Coordinates of C-alpha atoms in Angstrom, one line a residue:
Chain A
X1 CA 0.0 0.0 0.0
X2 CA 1.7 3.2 -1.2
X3 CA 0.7 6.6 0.1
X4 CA 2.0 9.3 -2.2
X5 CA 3.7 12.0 -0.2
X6 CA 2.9 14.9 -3.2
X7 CA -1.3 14.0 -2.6
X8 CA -3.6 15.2 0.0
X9 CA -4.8 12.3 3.0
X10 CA -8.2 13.0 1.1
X11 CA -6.8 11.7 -2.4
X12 CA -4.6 9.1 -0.9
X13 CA -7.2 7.9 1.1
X14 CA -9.4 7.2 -2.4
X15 CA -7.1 5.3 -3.8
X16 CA -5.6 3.3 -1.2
X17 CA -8.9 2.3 0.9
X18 CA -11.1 0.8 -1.7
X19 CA -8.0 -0.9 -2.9
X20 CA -7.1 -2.5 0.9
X21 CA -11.3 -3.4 1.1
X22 CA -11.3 -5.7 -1.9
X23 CA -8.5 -7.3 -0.7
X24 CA -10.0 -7.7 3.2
X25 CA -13.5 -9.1 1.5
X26 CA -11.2 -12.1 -0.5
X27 CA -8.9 -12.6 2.5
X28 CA -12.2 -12.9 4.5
X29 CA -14.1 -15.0 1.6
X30 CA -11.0 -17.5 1.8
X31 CA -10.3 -18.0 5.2
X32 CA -13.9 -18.3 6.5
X33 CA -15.4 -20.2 4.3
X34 CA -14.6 -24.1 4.5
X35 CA -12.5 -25.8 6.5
X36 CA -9.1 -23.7 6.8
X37 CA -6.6 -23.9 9.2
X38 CA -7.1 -22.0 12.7
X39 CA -3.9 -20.2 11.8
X40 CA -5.2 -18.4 8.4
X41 CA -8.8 -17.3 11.4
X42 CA -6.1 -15.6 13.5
X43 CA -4.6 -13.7 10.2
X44 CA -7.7 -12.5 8.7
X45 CA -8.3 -11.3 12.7
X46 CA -5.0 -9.2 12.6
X47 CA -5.9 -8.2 9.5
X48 CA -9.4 -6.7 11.1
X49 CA -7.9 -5.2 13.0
X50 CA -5.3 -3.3 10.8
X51 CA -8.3 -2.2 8.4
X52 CA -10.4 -1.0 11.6
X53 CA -7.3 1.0 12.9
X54 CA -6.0 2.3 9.1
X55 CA -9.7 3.7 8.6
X56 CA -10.0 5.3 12.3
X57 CA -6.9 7.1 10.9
X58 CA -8.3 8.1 8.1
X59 CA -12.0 9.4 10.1
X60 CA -10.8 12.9 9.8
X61 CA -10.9 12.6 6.1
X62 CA -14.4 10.6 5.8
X63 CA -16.3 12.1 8.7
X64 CA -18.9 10.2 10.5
X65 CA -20.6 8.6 7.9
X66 CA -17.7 6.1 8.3
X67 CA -18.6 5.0 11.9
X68 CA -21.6 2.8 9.7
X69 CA -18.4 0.9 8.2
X70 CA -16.9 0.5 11.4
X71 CA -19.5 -0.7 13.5
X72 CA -19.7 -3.8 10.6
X73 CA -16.5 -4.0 11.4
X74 CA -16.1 -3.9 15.1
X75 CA -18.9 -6.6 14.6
X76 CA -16.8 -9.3 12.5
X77 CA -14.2 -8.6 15.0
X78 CA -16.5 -9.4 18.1
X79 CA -16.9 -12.5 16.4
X80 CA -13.0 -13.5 15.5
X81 CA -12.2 -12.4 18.8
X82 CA -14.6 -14.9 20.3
X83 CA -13.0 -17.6 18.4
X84 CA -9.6 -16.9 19.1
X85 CA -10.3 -16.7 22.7
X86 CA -11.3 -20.2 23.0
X87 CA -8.4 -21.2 20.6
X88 CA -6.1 -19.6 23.0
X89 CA -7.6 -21.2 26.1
X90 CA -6.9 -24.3 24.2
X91 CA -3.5 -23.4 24.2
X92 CA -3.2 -22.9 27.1
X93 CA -5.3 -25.4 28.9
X94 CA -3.9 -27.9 26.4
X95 CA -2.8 -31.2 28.5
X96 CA -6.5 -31.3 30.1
X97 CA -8.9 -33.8 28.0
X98 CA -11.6 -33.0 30.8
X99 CA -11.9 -29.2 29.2
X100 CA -11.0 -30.3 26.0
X101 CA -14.3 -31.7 24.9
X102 CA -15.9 -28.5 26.3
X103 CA -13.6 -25.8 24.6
X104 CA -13.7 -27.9 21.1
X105 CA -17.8 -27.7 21.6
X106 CA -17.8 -24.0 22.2
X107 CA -15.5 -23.5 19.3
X108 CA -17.7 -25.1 17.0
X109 CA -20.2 -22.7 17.9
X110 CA -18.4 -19.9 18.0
X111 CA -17.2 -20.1 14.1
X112 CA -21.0 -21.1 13.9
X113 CA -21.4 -17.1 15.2
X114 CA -18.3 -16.2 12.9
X115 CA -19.5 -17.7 9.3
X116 CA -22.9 -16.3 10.1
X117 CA -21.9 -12.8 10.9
X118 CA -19.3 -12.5 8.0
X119 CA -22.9 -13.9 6.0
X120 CA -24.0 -10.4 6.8
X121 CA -20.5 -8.7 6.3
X122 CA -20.3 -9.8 2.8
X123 CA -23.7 -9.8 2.1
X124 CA -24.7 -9.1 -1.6
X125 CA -23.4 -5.9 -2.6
X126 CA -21.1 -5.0 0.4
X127 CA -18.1 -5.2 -1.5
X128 CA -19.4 -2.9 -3.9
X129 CA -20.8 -0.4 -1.3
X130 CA -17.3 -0.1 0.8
X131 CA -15.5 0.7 -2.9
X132 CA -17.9 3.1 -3.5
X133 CA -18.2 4.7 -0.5
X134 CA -14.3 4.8 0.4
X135 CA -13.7 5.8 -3.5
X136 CA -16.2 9.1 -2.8
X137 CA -15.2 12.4 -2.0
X138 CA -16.6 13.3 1.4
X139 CA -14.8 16.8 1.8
X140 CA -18.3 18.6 0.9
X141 CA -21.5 17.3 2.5
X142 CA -24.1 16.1 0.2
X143 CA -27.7 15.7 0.1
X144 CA -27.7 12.7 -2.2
X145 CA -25.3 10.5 -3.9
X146 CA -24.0 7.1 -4.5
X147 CA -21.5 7.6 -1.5
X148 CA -24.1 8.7 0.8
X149 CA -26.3 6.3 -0.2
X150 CA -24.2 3.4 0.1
X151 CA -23.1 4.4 3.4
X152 CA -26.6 4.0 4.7
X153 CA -26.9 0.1 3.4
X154 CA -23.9 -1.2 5.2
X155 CA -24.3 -5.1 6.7
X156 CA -24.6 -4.5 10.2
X157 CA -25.7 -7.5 12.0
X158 CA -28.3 -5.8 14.2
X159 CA -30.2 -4.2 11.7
X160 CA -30.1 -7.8 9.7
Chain B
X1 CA 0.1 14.0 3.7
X2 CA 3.4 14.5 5.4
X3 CA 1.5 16.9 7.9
X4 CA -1.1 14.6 8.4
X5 CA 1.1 11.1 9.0
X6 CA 2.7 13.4 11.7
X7 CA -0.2 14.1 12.9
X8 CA -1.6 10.9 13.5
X9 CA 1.4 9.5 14.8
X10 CA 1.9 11.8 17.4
X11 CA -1.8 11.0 18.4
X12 CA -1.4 7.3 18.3
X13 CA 2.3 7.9 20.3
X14 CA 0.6 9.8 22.9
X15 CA -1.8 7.3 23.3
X16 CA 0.5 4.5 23.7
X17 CA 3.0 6.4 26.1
X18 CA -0.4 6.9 28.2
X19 CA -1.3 3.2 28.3
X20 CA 2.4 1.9 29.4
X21 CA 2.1 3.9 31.8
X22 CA -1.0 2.9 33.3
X23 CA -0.3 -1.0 32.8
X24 CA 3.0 -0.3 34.7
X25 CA 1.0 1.3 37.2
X26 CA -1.9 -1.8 37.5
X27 CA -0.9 -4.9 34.9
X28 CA -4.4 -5.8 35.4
X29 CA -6.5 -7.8 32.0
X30 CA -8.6 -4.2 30.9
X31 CA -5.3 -2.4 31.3
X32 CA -2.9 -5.4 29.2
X33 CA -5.7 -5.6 26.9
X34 CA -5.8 -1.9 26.5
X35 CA -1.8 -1.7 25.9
X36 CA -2.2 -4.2 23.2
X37 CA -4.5 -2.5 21.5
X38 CA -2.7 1.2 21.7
X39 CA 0.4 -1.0 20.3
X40 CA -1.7 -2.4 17.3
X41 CA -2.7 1.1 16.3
X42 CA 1.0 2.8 16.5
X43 CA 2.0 -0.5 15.4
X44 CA -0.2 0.0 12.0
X45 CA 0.4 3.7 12.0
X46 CA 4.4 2.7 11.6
X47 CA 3.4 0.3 8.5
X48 CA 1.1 2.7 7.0
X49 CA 3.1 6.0 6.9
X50 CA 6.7 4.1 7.1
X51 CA 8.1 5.9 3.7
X52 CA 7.5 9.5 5.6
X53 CA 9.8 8.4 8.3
X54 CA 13.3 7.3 8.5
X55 CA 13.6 3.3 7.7
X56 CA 16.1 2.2 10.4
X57 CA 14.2 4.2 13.1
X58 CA 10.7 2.7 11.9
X59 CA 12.0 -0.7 11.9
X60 CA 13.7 -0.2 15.5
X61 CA 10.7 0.8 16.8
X62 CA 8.6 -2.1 15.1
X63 CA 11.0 -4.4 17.0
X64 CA 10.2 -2.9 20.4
X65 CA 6.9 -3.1 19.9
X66 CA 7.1 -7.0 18.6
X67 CA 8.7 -7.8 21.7
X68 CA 6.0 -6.0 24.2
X69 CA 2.8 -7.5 21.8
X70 CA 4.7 -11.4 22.7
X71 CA 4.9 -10.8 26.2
X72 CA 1.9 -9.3 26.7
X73 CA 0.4 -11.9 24.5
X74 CA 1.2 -14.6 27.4
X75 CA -0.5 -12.7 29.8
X76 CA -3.7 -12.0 28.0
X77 CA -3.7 -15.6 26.8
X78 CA -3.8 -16.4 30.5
X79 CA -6.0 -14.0 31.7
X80 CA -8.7 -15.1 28.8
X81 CA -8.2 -18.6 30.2
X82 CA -8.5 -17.5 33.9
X83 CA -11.8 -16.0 33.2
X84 CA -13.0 -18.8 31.4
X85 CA -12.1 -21.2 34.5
X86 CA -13.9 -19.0 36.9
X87 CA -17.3 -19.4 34.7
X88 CA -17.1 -22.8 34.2
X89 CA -15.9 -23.1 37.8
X90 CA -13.0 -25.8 37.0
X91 CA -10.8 -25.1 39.7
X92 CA -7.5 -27.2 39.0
X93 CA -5.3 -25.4 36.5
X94 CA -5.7 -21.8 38.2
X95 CA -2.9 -22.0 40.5
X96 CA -0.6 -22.7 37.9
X97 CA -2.0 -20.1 35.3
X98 CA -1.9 -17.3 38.6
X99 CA 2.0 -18.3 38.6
X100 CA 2.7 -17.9 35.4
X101 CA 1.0 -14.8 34.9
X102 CA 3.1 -13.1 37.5
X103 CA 6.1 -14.4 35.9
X104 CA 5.3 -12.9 32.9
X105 CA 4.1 -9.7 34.3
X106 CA 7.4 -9.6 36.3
X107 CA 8.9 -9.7 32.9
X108 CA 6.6 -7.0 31.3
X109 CA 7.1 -4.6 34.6
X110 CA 11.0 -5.0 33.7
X111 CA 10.6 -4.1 29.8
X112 CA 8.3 -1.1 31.2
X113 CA 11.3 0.2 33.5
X114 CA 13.8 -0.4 31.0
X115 CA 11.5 1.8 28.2
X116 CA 10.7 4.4 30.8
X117 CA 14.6 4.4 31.5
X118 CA 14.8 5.6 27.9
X119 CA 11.9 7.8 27.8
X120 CA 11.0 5.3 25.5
X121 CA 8.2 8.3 23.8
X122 CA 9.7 11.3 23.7
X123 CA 13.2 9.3 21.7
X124 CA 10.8 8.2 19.4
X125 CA 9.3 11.3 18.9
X126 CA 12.5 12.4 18.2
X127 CA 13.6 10.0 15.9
X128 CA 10.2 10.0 13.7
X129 CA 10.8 13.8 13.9
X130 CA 7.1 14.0 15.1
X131 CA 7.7 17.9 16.6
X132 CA 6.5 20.8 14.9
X133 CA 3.6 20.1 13.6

């Protein structure tokens, strides 16, 4: 991801982000669909979070029409960071069959939780709408528009 | 862009210098987890604005922070585990979990001194060049 130091945040901002979401939605698409290793789980996690934390950087520059796209994804990250708790009690609690049973049962449920809320993450047209939206200038508020518009369909598992 | 990478670095700096202090001060799970986080955000800042800072500094820095986020890693991965034991009311492995968490936080209150020692913040301030803006 290359900022270019001659651009404003604002311009940077439109090229990189949209360019970082498409690759967060296929990271996401691969690692939480099927069967996949817990370790590929725990990258796509760290890599929620560095989206989360690179577009709080950039709020300044979106507003806070961008708290819609966060909340989905303080949402997804809930749910990782449920898994990876009980994959780290496993760890750590990892000579005791007695608990193991339990934690592998709670684990299954818990990437139950994960597949269903990334469902809603990547719901039809999500992609599409965090593009948009992240590709839009924001610098003047707008009554209408594709950007605006978008921002106001984003999958956010409560309002599912 | 310059201006603004500055900007949000010295935010995200402050930030962190305010959370190692407070998990020096109580090491307690809110205040671990807390530190993590305030390390993940710097840490991405780092990654993110890295070619408007000086290369050798950024990837000093980087390795500090690698270090802290392992250790601390061992104590969060023992607090989650502690919690989980005291709602499912299994009793047996705490004692040795409560151990090994002070070990470790023995360790992460002597990385705190020795980056306090060094005024860990204001050197990397200096070295990002974060002043002035």
């Amino acid at each position: 991801m290359k900022l270019k130091p001659s651009h404003s945040a604002a311009e940077n901002a439109r090229v990189v982000l949209p360019k970082m979401a498409r690759k967060y939605f296929e990271a996401g698409r691969k690692a939480i669909e099927g069967k996949r290793p817990p370790e590929e789980l725990h990258a796509f996690r760290l890599e929620t979070k560095r989206l989360r934390y690179t577009l709080e950087m950039f709020r300044p520059v979106y507003g806070p029409n961008l708290d819609r796209y966060l909340k989905a994804l303080r949402e997804l990250q809930s749910a990782l960071g449920k898994v990876s708790d009980y994959q780290a009690i496993q760890r750590v609690l990892s000579g005791d069959d007695e608990v193991k049973k339990q934690l592998e049962h709670a684990l299954k449920g818990k990437i139950k939780d994960l597949r269903q809320s990334w469902r809603v993450f990547d719901s039809d047209g999500q992609l599409k709408r965090w593009r948009t939206y992240l590709a839009g200038d924001h610098s003047k508020p707008r009554a209408k528009g594709p950007a605006r518009a978008a921002s106001k369909k984003v999958a956010v598992r409560a309002a599912s | 862009m310059h201006d603004f990478a500055i900007e949000q670095m010295n935010r995200l700096l402050t930030t962190l210098a305010f959370q190692v202090h407070r998990a020096a001060k109580k090491p307690g799970p809110d205040e671990i987890h807390d530190l993590r986080v305030s390390v993940r955000r710097f840490s991405q800042g780092l990654q993110l604005f890295a070619d408007f800072f000086p290369k050798w500094e950024v990837k000093k820095i980087r390795r500090m922070l690698k270090r802290m986020m392992r250790l601390t890693s061992s104590i969060r991965d023992r607090d989650i585990t502690l919690e989980f034991l005291a709602e499912s009311e299994h009793a047996a492995h705490r004692p040795r979990l409560t151990k090994e968490r002070s070990a470790y936080q023995r360790q992460f209150a002597e990385m705190v001194r020795r980056w306090s020692a060094h005024d860990f913040s204001a050197k990397w301030r200096n070295g990002l060049s974060l002043r002035g803006v």
